[in-house]
Amino acid sequence: MFVTKYGERPSKSRGASRMFSQLACAAFLTLSAGSTSLASEAVEGAPDEVQKQDPLHFLVSLDEQRIDVYRGSELIETSPISSGKRGNSTPTGVFSILEKRRKHFSNLYDNAPMPFMQRLTWSGIALHQGKLPGYPASHGCIRLPRSFAKSIFGMTARGNHVVVTRAAATPMPVTHSALPQPLSPSTKVASLSAQNIAMDPALRGAIQPAVLQTPIAAAEPENPHFDRPLRMIITPQKPPSKNKILQRLLNELGYNAGPVDGVVGRKTRAAIELYQEGADLPITGNITDSLVARIYREAGYEKPHNAKLRVRRKFRDVYSAPVTIKGTGEDIGTHVFTALDFKQGDPSVEWIAVSAEGERGGASYEILDRLEIPQKVAEDLSKMLTPGTSLTVTDRSFQRNTGLGTDFVVITR
């Protein structure tokens, strides 16, 4: 696909054709801003390649002073920028477009005009038209050339991802069992053979043999939110107190360890000794990792989880579940995985990955190797999965800039 480069002057020999290509590209992208809405509006009989529209996302490099626009893994536009100057530097991290205003004025800096404003945080960071002197000069926003700001304003929708990094980043295809795949279950249908019909007087003549030969299509799962991409995040959790875990489990098993307060008092030690005696273990009354693991299994639980998955749709929490990250003492970094386009009933979907902190934490596939998703959680995600869904795995906090009216905002600097 032709890549539109803003801020470069085309030669006279190709100026007309280039302008036509830019206009055609912009018109095409404006029509396809919703990655799945075109599927229902496409011309009947059109090939699948035309109907499929991978999600739009933006990668900003502060070192390069450049923004790249991707449709899935394909670069479609690029432009110079001017980011925050010293003392007002633009934060790096994972953002989403929260609000769009064609005409906007700053409420922080002398009512300064901010045309084609697309908000990234409620604290004042946005994409907008502005002057580009060739170096970082803003108060933290990302300034864009007028033609580019206007072009992408027509492409985007609230919720589109914007990843801001120091060095330039590139989305890469990734395949891994930890990434959700769409649920496409087959429906079991009871069958009637011709012999069964012939033997049952009530069925003879009621069902024609030709009907039996007609294949019955499996029912596809209906997802009423199929046009709404999910925003998912996995972060490590502070491990719960070993003492509290043991007290809770001993109480569930009927050993009366007292209140679940983490204080190993007389009741808790007596309960431990009673359990050790019944399990033919050395009676010490002491708490060890092996003792906790054994009691965990006996209580019917899986091993304790050390991370949490959260899911948002339309800027609101819709799901959460415990998961496990192996090697939590090691760096994780910040990695964004995005599902490309697919149709309801498709058995699989392709994913791409962007590492928002370079090599910190390792490559994206190495982070996926460290994830353990319980089977029930994986099934739930398969049912919920929609085109353009993203999964962020990070050891950074998202709490400060995440609230009602936002996706999960992760600041990496």
CSV table of C-alpha atoms in Angstrom, one decimal:
chain,number,residue,atom,x,y,z
A,1,MET,CA,0.0,0.0,0.0
A,2,PHE,CA,1.2,3.6,-0.7
A,3,VAL,CA,2.5,5.2,2.4
A,4,THR,CA,1.7,8.9,2.8
A,5,LYS,CA,4.6,10.9,4.2
A,6,TYR,CA,3.6,14.3,5.5
A,7,GLY,CA,6.2,17.0,5.7
A,8,GLU,CA,7.9,16.0,2.5
A,9,ARG,CA,7.6,18.0,-0.7
A,10,PRO,CA,6.7,15.8,-3.7
A,11,SER,CA,8.5,16.3,-7.0
A,12,LYS,CA,6.5,18.0,-9.9
A,13,SER,CA,6.6,14.9,-12.0
A,14,ARG,CA,4.7,12.8,-9.5
A,15,GLY,CA,2.8,15.6,-7.6
A,16,ALA,CA,-0.6,15.0,-9.2
A,17,SER,CA,-0.5,11.2,-8.9
A,18,ARG,CA,0.7,11.5,-5.3
A,19,MET,CA,-2.1,13.9,-4.4
A,20,PHE,CA,-4.6,11.5,-6.0
A,21,SER,CA,-3.2,8.6,-4.0
A,22,GLN,CA,-3.3,10.6,-0.7
A,23,LEU,CA,-6.9,11.6,-1.3
A,24,ALA,CA,-7.9,8.1,-2.2
A,25,CYS,CA,-6.0,6.6,0.8
A,26,ALA,CA,-7.6,9.2,3.2
A,27,ALA,CA,-11.1,8.5,1.8
A,28,PHE,CA,-10.6,4.8,2.0
A,29,LEU,CA,-9.4,5.0,5.6
A,30,THR,CA,-12.1,7.3,6.7
A,31,LEU,CA,-14.7,4.8,5.5
A,32,SER,CA,-12.9,2.0,7.3
A,33,ALA,CA,-12.3,3.6,10.7
A,34,GLY,CA,-14.5,1.0,12.4
A,35,SER,CA,-12.7,-2.3,11.9
A,36,THR,CA,-15.8,-4.4,11.8
A,37,SER,CA,-18.7,-2.2,10.9
A,38,LEU,CA,-18.0,-2.5,7.2
A,39,ALA,CA,-18.6,-6.2,7.3
A,40,SER,CA,-22.3,-5.6,7.5
A,41,GLU,CA,-22.3,-2.8,5.0
A,42,ALA,CA,-20.1,-4.3,2.4
A,43,VAL,CA,-21.5,-4.9,-1.1
A,44,GLU,CA,-23.0,-8.3,-1.4
A,45,GLY,CA,-20.6,-10.7,-3.2
A,46,ALA,CA,-17.5,-8.5,-2.5
A,47,PRO,CA,-14.4,-10.6,-1.6
A,48,ASP,CA,-13.4,-11.1,2.0
A,49,GLU,CA,-10.2,-9.1,1.4
A,50,VAL,CA,-12.2,-5.9,0.8
A,51,GLN,CA,-14.4,-6.4,3.8
A,52,LYS,CA,-11.7,-7.1,6.4
A,53,GLN,CA,-10.3,-4.0,8.0
A,54,ASP,CA,-7.5,-4.4,10.6
A,55,PRO,CA,-7.5,-2.0,13.6
A,56,LEU,CA,-5.9,1.4,13.3
A,57,HIS,CA,-3.2,2.4,15.8
A,58,PHE,CA,-0.5,5.0,16.1
A,59,LEU,CA,3.2,4.7,17.2
A,60,VAL,CA,4.9,7.9,18.2
A,61,SER,CA,8.7,8.1,18.6
A,62,LEU,CA,10.0,11.0,20.6
A,63,ASP,CA,13.6,10.4,19.6
A,64,GLU,CA,12.7,10.4,15.9
A,65,GLN,CA,10.0,13.2,16.3
A,66,ARG,CA,7.7,11.1,14.2
A,67,ILE,CA,4.3,9.5,14.2
A,68,ASP,CA,3.5,6.3,12.2
A,69,VAL,CA,0.0,5.2,11.4
A,70,TYR,CA,-0.6,1.5,11.1
A,71,ARG,CA,-3.6,-0.5,9.8
A,72,GLY,CA,-2.8,-3.8,11.5
A,73,SER,CA,0.9,-4.4,10.7
A,74,GLU,CA,0.9,-2.3,7.6
A,75,LEU,CA,2.3,1.2,7.7
A,76,ILE,CA,-0.1,3.6,5.9
A,77,GLU,CA,1.0,7.1,6.9
A,78,THR,CA,3.9,8.9,8.6
A,79,SER,CA,4.5,12.4,9.7
A,80,PRO,CA,6.9,14.6,11.7
A,81,ILE,CA,5.8,15.9,15.1
A,82,SER,CA,6.8,18.3,17.8
A,83,SER,CA,6.6,16.8,21.3
A,84,GLY,CA,7.1,18.3,24.7
A,85,LYS,CA,10.1,20.5,25.4
A,86,ARG,CA,12.5,20.1,28.3
A,87,GLY,CA,10.5,20.6,31.6
A,88,ASN,CA,7.2,19.7,29.8
A,89,SER,CA,8.2,16.4,28.2
A,90,THR,CA,5.6,14.2,26.6
A,91,PRO,CA,5.0,11.1,28.7
A,92,THR,CA,5.8,7.7,27.1
A,93,GLY,CA,3.4,4.8,27.5
A,94,VAL,CA,0.2,3.2,26.2
A,95,PHE,CA,-2.8,5.5,25.6
A,96,SER,CA,-6.1,5.6,23.8
A,97,ILE,CA,-8.0,8.4,22.2
A,98,LEU,CA,-10.5,9.6,24.8
A,99,GLU,CA,-12.1,12.6,23.1
A,100,LYS,CA,-12.1,14.3,19.7
A,101,ARG,CA,-12.8,18.0,19.0
A,102,ARG,CA,-12.4,19.6,15.7
A,103,LYS,CA,-12.1,23.0,17.4
A,104,HIS,CA,-10.6,23.2,20.8
A,105,PHE,CA,-8.8,25.8,23.0
A,106,SER,CA,-6.4,25.1,25.8
A,107,ASN,CA,-7.6,25.8,29.3
A,108,LEU,CA,-4.1,25.7,30.6
A,109,TYR,CA,-2.1,27.9,28.2
A,110,ASP,CA,-3.7,31.2,27.4
A,111,ASN,CA,-6.6,29.7,25.5
A,112,ALA,CA,-4.2,28.6,22.8
A,113,PRO,CA,-6.0,27.1,19.7
A,114,MET,CA,-5.7,23.3,19.4
A,115,PRO,CA,-7.4,22.3,16.1
A,116,PHE,CA,-8.2,18.7,15.4
A,117,MET,CA,-7.6,17.8,19.1
A,118,GLN,CA,-7.6,14.1,20.1
A,119,ARG,CA,-7.2,13.7,23.8
A,120,LEU,CA,-4.9,11.0,25.2
A,121,THR,CA,-5.2,11.9,29.0
A,122,TRP,CA,-7.6,13.9,31.0
A,123,SER,CA,-4.6,15.7,32.5
A,124,GLY,CA,-4.0,17.6,29.2
A,125,ILE,CA,-1.9,15.5,26.8
A,126,ALA,CA,-3.4,15.3,23.3
A,127,LEU,CA,-2.6,15.1,19.5
A,128,HIS,CA,-3.5,18.3,17.7
A,129,GLN,CA,-2.5,20.7,14.9
A,130,GLY,CA,0.4,23.0,15.8
A,131,LYS,CA,3.7,24.5,14.7
A,132,LEU,CA,6.6,22.2,14.0
A,133,PRO,CA,9.9,24.0,14.4
A,134,GLY,CA,11.9,20.8,13.9
A,135,TYR,CA,12.5,20.0,17.6
A,136,PRO,CA,10.4,19.4,20.8
A,137,ALA,CA,8.6,22.6,21.5
A,138,SER,CA,5.2,21.9,23.0
A,139,HIS,CA,4.0,21.9,26.6
A,140,GLY,CA,3.6,18.1,26.5
A,141,CYS,CA,1.1,17.6,23.6
A,142,ILE,CA,2.1,16.1,20.3
A,143,ARG,CA,1.9,18.7,17.6
A,144,LEU,CA,1.0,17.6,14.1
A,145,PRO,CA,1.1,19.3,10.6
A,146,ARG,CA,-2.3,20.7,9.6
A,147,SER,CA,-2.8,18.3,6.7
A,148,PHE,CA,-1.9,15.3,8.7
A,149,ALA,CA,-3.9,16.4,11.8
A,150,LYS,CA,-7.0,16.8,9.6
A,151,SER,CA,-6.4,13.5,7.8
A,152,ILE,CA,-6.2,11.3,10.9
A,153,PHE,CA,-9.0,13.2,12.6
A,154,GLY,CA,-11.2,11.7,9.9
A,155,MET,CA,-9.8,8.2,10.4
A,156,THR,CA,-9.9,7.7,14.1
A,157,ALA,CA,-12.5,6.7,16.7
A,158,ARG,CA,-12.5,6.9,20.5
A,159,GLY,CA,-10.5,4.0,21.8
A,160,ASN,CA,-7.9,3.8,19.1
A,161,HIS,CA,-4.5,3.0,20.6
A,162,VAL,CA,-1.6,5.5,20.7
A,163,VAL,CA,1.7,4.1,21.9
A,164,VAL,CA,4.4,6.7,22.7
A,165,THR,CA,8.0,5.5,22.9
A,166,ARG,CA,11.5,7.0,23.0
A,167,ALA,CA,13.0,4.9,20.2
A,168,ALA,CA,10.9,3.9,17.2
A,169,ALA,CA,8.8,0.8,17.6
A,170,THR,CA,7.3,-1.5,15.0
A,171,PRO,CA,4.4,-3.9,15.3
A,172,MET,CA,5.4,-7.5,14.7
A,173,PRO,CA,3.2,-10.6,14.0
A,174,VAL,CA,3.0,-12.9,17.0
A,175,THR,CA,1.5,-16.4,17.5
A,176,HIS,CA,1.2,-17.9,21.0
A,177,SER,CA,-1.2,-20.1,22.9
A,178,ALA,CA,-1.6,-17.5,25.6
A,179,LEU,CA,-3.3,-15.1,23.2
A,180,PRO,CA,-7.1,-15.6,23.0
A,181,GLN,CA,-8.7,-17.1,19.9
A,182,PRO,CA,-12.4,-16.7,18.9
A,183,LEU,CA,-14.9,-19.2,20.2
A,184,SER,CA,-16.3,-21.2,17.3
A,185,PRO,CA,-18.0,-24.2,18.9
A,186,SER,CA,-19.8,-26.9,16.9
A,187,THR,CA,-23.4,-27.6,17.8
A,188,LYS,CA,-24.3,-31.2,18.4
A,189,VAL,CA,-27.5,-32.1,16.7
A,190,ALA,CA,-29.4,-35.3,17.2
A,191,SER,CA,-29.7,-37.3,13.9
A,192,LEU,CA,-32.5,-39.5,12.6
A,193,SER,CA,-31.5,-42.3,10.3
A,194,ALA,CA,-33.8,-43.6,7.6
A,195,GLN,CA,-34.1,-46.9,9.5
A,196,ASN,CA,-35.3,-45.1,12.7
A,197,ILE,CA,-37.9,-43.2,10.7
A,198,ALA,CA,-39.2,-46.4,9.0
A,199,MET,CA,-39.5,-48.1,12.4
A,200,ASP,CA,-41.4,-45.3,14.1
A,201,PRO,CA,-45.0,-44.9,12.8
A,202,ALA,CA,-45.2,-41.4,14.1
A,203,LEU,CA,-42.3,-40.3,11.9
A,204,ARG,CA,-43.1,-42.2,8.7
A,205,GLY,CA,-44.1,-39.7,6.1
A,206,ALA,CA,-43.4,-36.8,8.3
A,207,ILE,CA,-39.8,-36.4,7.3
A,208,GLN,CA,-38.6,-36.8,3.7
A,209,PRO,CA,-35.3,-38.6,3.0
A,210,ALA,CA,-34.0,-35.5,1.1
A,211,VAL,CA,-34.2,-33.5,4.4
A,212,LEU,CA,-31.9,-36.0,6.1
A,213,GLN,CA,-29.3,-35.4,3.5
A,214,THR,CA,-29.2,-31.7,4.0
A,215,PRO,CA,-26.3,-30.7,6.3
A,216,ILE,CA,-27.2,-28.8,9.4
A,217,ALA,CA,-24.9,-25.8,9.9
A,218,ALA,CA,-23.4,-25.4,13.4
A,219,ALA,CA,-24.9,-22.4,15.2
A,220,GLU,CA,-22.4,-19.5,15.6
A,221,PRO,CA,-22.1,-17.8,18.9
A,222,GLU,CA,-23.8,-14.4,19.0
A,223,ASN,CA,-21.7,-11.6,20.5
A,224,PRO,CA,-23.8,-8.4,20.8
A,225,HIS,CA,-20.6,-6.4,21.4
A,226,PHE,CA,-18.7,-7.7,18.4
A,227,ASP,CA,-18.1,-4.2,17.1
A,228,ARG,CA,-16.6,-3.0,20.4
A,229,PRO,CA,-12.9,-3.8,20.9
A,230,LEU,CA,-11.9,-4.9,24.4
A,231,ARG,CA,-9.0,-3.4,26.3
A,232,MET,CA,-7.3,-6.0,28.5
A,233,ILE,CA,-4.4,-5.6,30.9
A,234,ILE,CA,-2.4,-8.1,33.0
A,235,THR,CA,-0.3,-6.7,35.9
A,236,PRO,CA,1.5,-8.4,38.8
A,237,GLN,CA,-0.3,-8.4,42.1
A,238,LYS,CA,1.3,-7.9,45.5
A,239,PRO,CA,1.4,-11.5,46.9
A,240,PRO,CA,-1.1,-12.0,49.8
A,241,SER,CA,0.2,-12.8,53.2
A,242,LYS,CA,1.2,-16.4,53.5
A,243,ASN,CA,-0.2,-16.4,57.1
A,244,LYS,CA,-3.6,-15.1,56.0
A,245,ILE,CA,-3.8,-17.7,53.2
A,246,LEU,CA,-3.0,-20.5,55.7
A,247,GLN,CA,-5.5,-19.3,58.2
A,248,ARG,CA,-8.3,-19.0,55.6
A,249,LEU,CA,-7.6,-22.5,54.2
A,250,LEU,CA,-7.4,-24.1,57.6
A,251,ASN,CA,-10.7,-22.6,58.6
A,252,GLU,CA,-12.3,-23.9,55.4
A,253,LEU,CA,-11.0,-27.4,56.2
A,254,GLY,CA,-12.5,-27.1,59.7
A,255,TYR,CA,-9.3,-26.7,61.8
A,256,ASN,CA,-10.4,-23.4,63.5
A,257,ALA,CA,-7.3,-21.3,63.0
A,258,GLY,CA,-9.0,-18.2,64.4
A,259,PRO,CA,-9.5,-14.8,62.7
A,260,VAL,CA,-7.8,-14.3,59.3
A,261,ASP,CA,-5.6,-11.5,60.4
A,262,GLY,CA,-2.1,-12.8,59.6
A,263,VAL,CA,-1.1,-13.0,63.3
A,264,VAL,CA,0.1,-16.5,64.1
A,265,GLY,CA,-1.3,-16.9,67.6
A,266,ARG,CA,-2.2,-19.8,69.8
A,267,LYS,CA,-5.3,-20.9,67.8
A,268,THR,CA,-3.4,-20.8,64.5
A,269,ARG,CA,-0.5,-22.8,65.8
A,270,ALA,CA,-2.9,-25.4,67.4
A,271,ALA,CA,-4.7,-25.7,64.0
A,272,ILE,CA,-1.4,-26.2,62.2
A,273,GLU,CA,-0.2,-28.9,64.7
A,274,LEU,CA,-3.6,-30.7,64.4
A,275,TYR,CA,-3.3,-30.7,60.6
A,276,GLN,CA,0.3,-31.9,60.7
A,277,GLU,CA,-0.7,-34.7,63.1
A,278,GLY,CA,-3.5,-35.9,60.8
A,279,ALA,CA,-1.3,-35.7,57.7
A,280,ASP,CA,1.6,-37.7,59.4
A,281,LEU,CA,3.9,-34.7,59.2
A,282,PRO,CA,6.4,-33.5,61.8
A,283,ILE,CA,4.4,-31.6,64.4
A,284,THR,CA,6.2,-28.2,64.5
A,285,GLY,CA,3.4,-25.6,64.3
A,286,ASN,CA,5.5,-23.7,61.8
A,287,ILE,CA,4.4,-22.2,58.5
A,288,THR,CA,6.4,-23.3,55.4
A,289,ASP,CA,5.9,-22.9,51.6
A,290,SER,CA,5.5,-26.7,51.3
A,291,LEU,CA,2.8,-26.7,54.0
A,292,VAL,CA,0.9,-23.9,52.4
A,293,ALA,CA,1.1,-25.6,49.0
A,294,ARG,CA,-0.1,-28.9,50.5
A,295,ILE,CA,-3.1,-27.3,52.3
A,296,TYR,CA,-3.9,-25.4,49.1
A,297,ARG,CA,-4.2,-28.7,47.2
A,298,GLU,CA,-6.2,-30.4,49.9
A,299,ALA,CA,-8.7,-27.5,50.0
A,300,GLY,CA,-9.3,-28.1,46.3
A,301,TYR,CA,-7.7,-24.9,44.9
A,302,GLU,CA,-5.1,-24.4,42.2
A,303,LYS,CA,-1.8,-22.8,43.2
A,304,PRO,CA,-2.1,-19.2,44.3
A,305,HIS,CA,-2.1,-16.7,41.4
A,306,ASN,CA,0.2,-13.7,41.4
A,307,ALA,CA,-1.3,-11.5,38.7
A,308,LYS,CA,-4.6,-10.1,37.7
A,309,LEU,CA,-6.4,-9.7,34.3
A,310,ARG,CA,-8.8,-6.8,33.9
A,311,VAL,CA,-11.0,-6.2,30.9
A,312,ARG,CA,-12.7,-3.0,29.8
A,313,ARG,CA,-15.3,-2.3,27.1
A,314,LYS,CA,-16.3,1.3,26.2
A,315,PHE,CA,-14.1,2.6,29.0
A,316,ARG,CA,-15.9,0.5,31.7
A,317,ASP,CA,-14.8,-2.6,33.6
A,318,VAL,CA,-16.6,-5.8,32.4
A,319,TYR,CA,-14.4,-8.7,33.7
A,320,SER,CA,-11.5,-9.6,35.9
A,321,ALA,CA,-9.8,-12.8,36.9
A,322,PRO,CA,-6.6,-14.1,38.6
A,323,VAL,CA,-3.8,-15.3,36.4
A,324,THR,CA,-0.1,-16.2,36.9
A,325,ILE,CA,3.1,-14.6,35.6
A,326,LYS,CA,6.1,-16.8,36.0
A,327,GLY,CA,9.3,-15.1,37.3
A,328,THR,CA,7.6,-12.0,38.8
A,329,GLY,CA,10.9,-11.0,40.3
A,330,GLU,CA,12.2,-10.3,36.8
A,331,ASP,CA,11.4,-7.3,34.6
A,332,ILE,CA,8.3,-7.5,32.5
A,333,GLY,CA,8.3,-4.3,30.5
A,334,THR,CA,5.2,-3.1,28.7
A,335,HIS,CA,3.9,-5.1,25.7
A,336,VAL,CA,0.8,-4.4,23.7
A,337,PHE,CA,-0.8,-7.3,21.7
A,338,THR,CA,-3.6,-6.5,19.3
A,339,ALA,CA,-6.0,-8.8,17.6
A,340,LEU,CA,-6.5,-8.1,13.9
A,341,ASP,CA,-9.8,-8.3,12.1
A,342,PHE,CA,-12.0,-11.4,11.9
A,343,LYS,CA,-15.6,-12.3,11.4
A,344,GLN,CA,-18.0,-14.0,13.7
A,345,GLY,CA,-17.6,-17.7,13.4
A,346,ASP,CA,-13.9,-17.5,12.3
A,347,PRO,CA,-11.9,-20.2,14.1
A,348,SER,CA,-8.8,-18.1,14.6
A,349,VAL,CA,-7.4,-14.5,14.5
A,350,GLU,CA,-3.9,-13.1,14.0
A,351,TRP,CA,-2.2,-10.9,16.5
A,352,ILE,CA,0.5,-8.3,16.4
A,353,ALA,CA,2.8,-7.1,19.2
A,354,VAL,CA,4.5,-3.8,20.1
A,355,SER,CA,7.1,-3.5,22.9
A,356,ALA,CA,6.6,-0.1,24.4
A,357,GLU,CA,9.8,-0.2,26.5
A,358,GLY,CA,12.2,-1.6,23.9
A,359,GLU,CA,14.1,-4.6,25.2
A,360,ARG,CA,13.1,-4.2,28.9
A,361,GLY,CA,11.5,-7.4,30.0
A,362,GLY,CA,12.6,-9.3,26.9
A,363,ALA,CA,10.8,-9.9,23.6
A,364,SER,CA,7.0,-10.1,23.4
A,365,TYR,CA,6.9,-13.8,22.8
A,366,GLU,CA,9.1,-14.3,25.9
A,367,ILE,CA,6.5,-12.4,28.0
A,368,LEU,CA,3.8,-14.6,26.6
A,369,ASP,CA,5.8,-17.7,27.6
A,370,ARG,CA,5.6,-16.5,31.2
A,371,LEU,CA,1.8,-16.2,31.3
A,372,GLU,CA,-0.4,-19.0,32.7
A,373,ILE,CA,-4.1,-18.4,32.0
A,374,PRO,CA,-6.6,-20.7,33.7
A,375,GLN,CA,-8.7,-22.8,31.3
A,376,LYS,CA,-11.9,-21.2,32.5
A,377,VAL,CA,-10.5,-17.7,32.0
A,378,ALA,CA,-9.3,-18.6,28.5
A,379,GLU,CA,-12.7,-19.8,27.6
A,380,ASP,CA,-14.3,-16.6,28.9
A,381,LEU,CA,-12.0,-14.5,26.8
A,382,SER,CA,-12.7,-16.6,23.7
A,383,LYS,CA,-16.4,-15.8,24.1
A,384,MET,CA,-15.8,-12.1,24.6
A,385,LEU,CA,-13.0,-11.6,22.0
A,386,THR,CA,-13.7,-9.0,19.3
A,387,PRO,CA,-11.7,-7.5,16.4
A,388,GLY,CA,-9.2,-4.9,17.5
A,389,THR,CA,-9.1,-6.2,21.1
A,390,SER,CA,-5.8,-5.4,22.8
A,391,LEU,CA,-3.9,-7.0,25.7
A,392,THR,CA,-1.3,-5.0,27.6
A,393,VAL,CA,1.1,-7.0,29.8
A,394,THR,CA,3.1,-4.7,32.1
A,395,ASP,CA,4.7,-4.3,35.5
A,396,ARG,CA,4.0,-0.6,35.5
A,397,SER,CA,1.0,0.9,37.4
A,398,PHE,CA,-2.0,2.0,35.4
A,399,GLN,CA,-4.0,3.3,38.4
A,400,ARG,CA,-3.1,7.0,38.4
A,401,ASN,CA,-4.4,7.8,34.9
A,402,THR,CA,-7.1,5.2,34.6
A,403,GLY,CA,-10.7,5.9,35.6
A,404,LEU,CA,-14.2,6.3,34.2
A,405,GLY,CA,-13.9,7.5,30.7
A,406,THR,CA,-10.5,6.0,29.9
A,407,ASP,CA,-9.0,2.7,28.8
A,408,PHE,CA,-6.0,1.3,30.7
A,409,VAL,CA,-3.4,4.1,30.6
A,410,VAL,CA,0.1,3.0,31.3
A,411,ILE,CA,2.9,5.6,31.7
A,412,THR,CA,6.3,4.1,31.1
A,413,ARG,CA,8.5,7.1,32.2
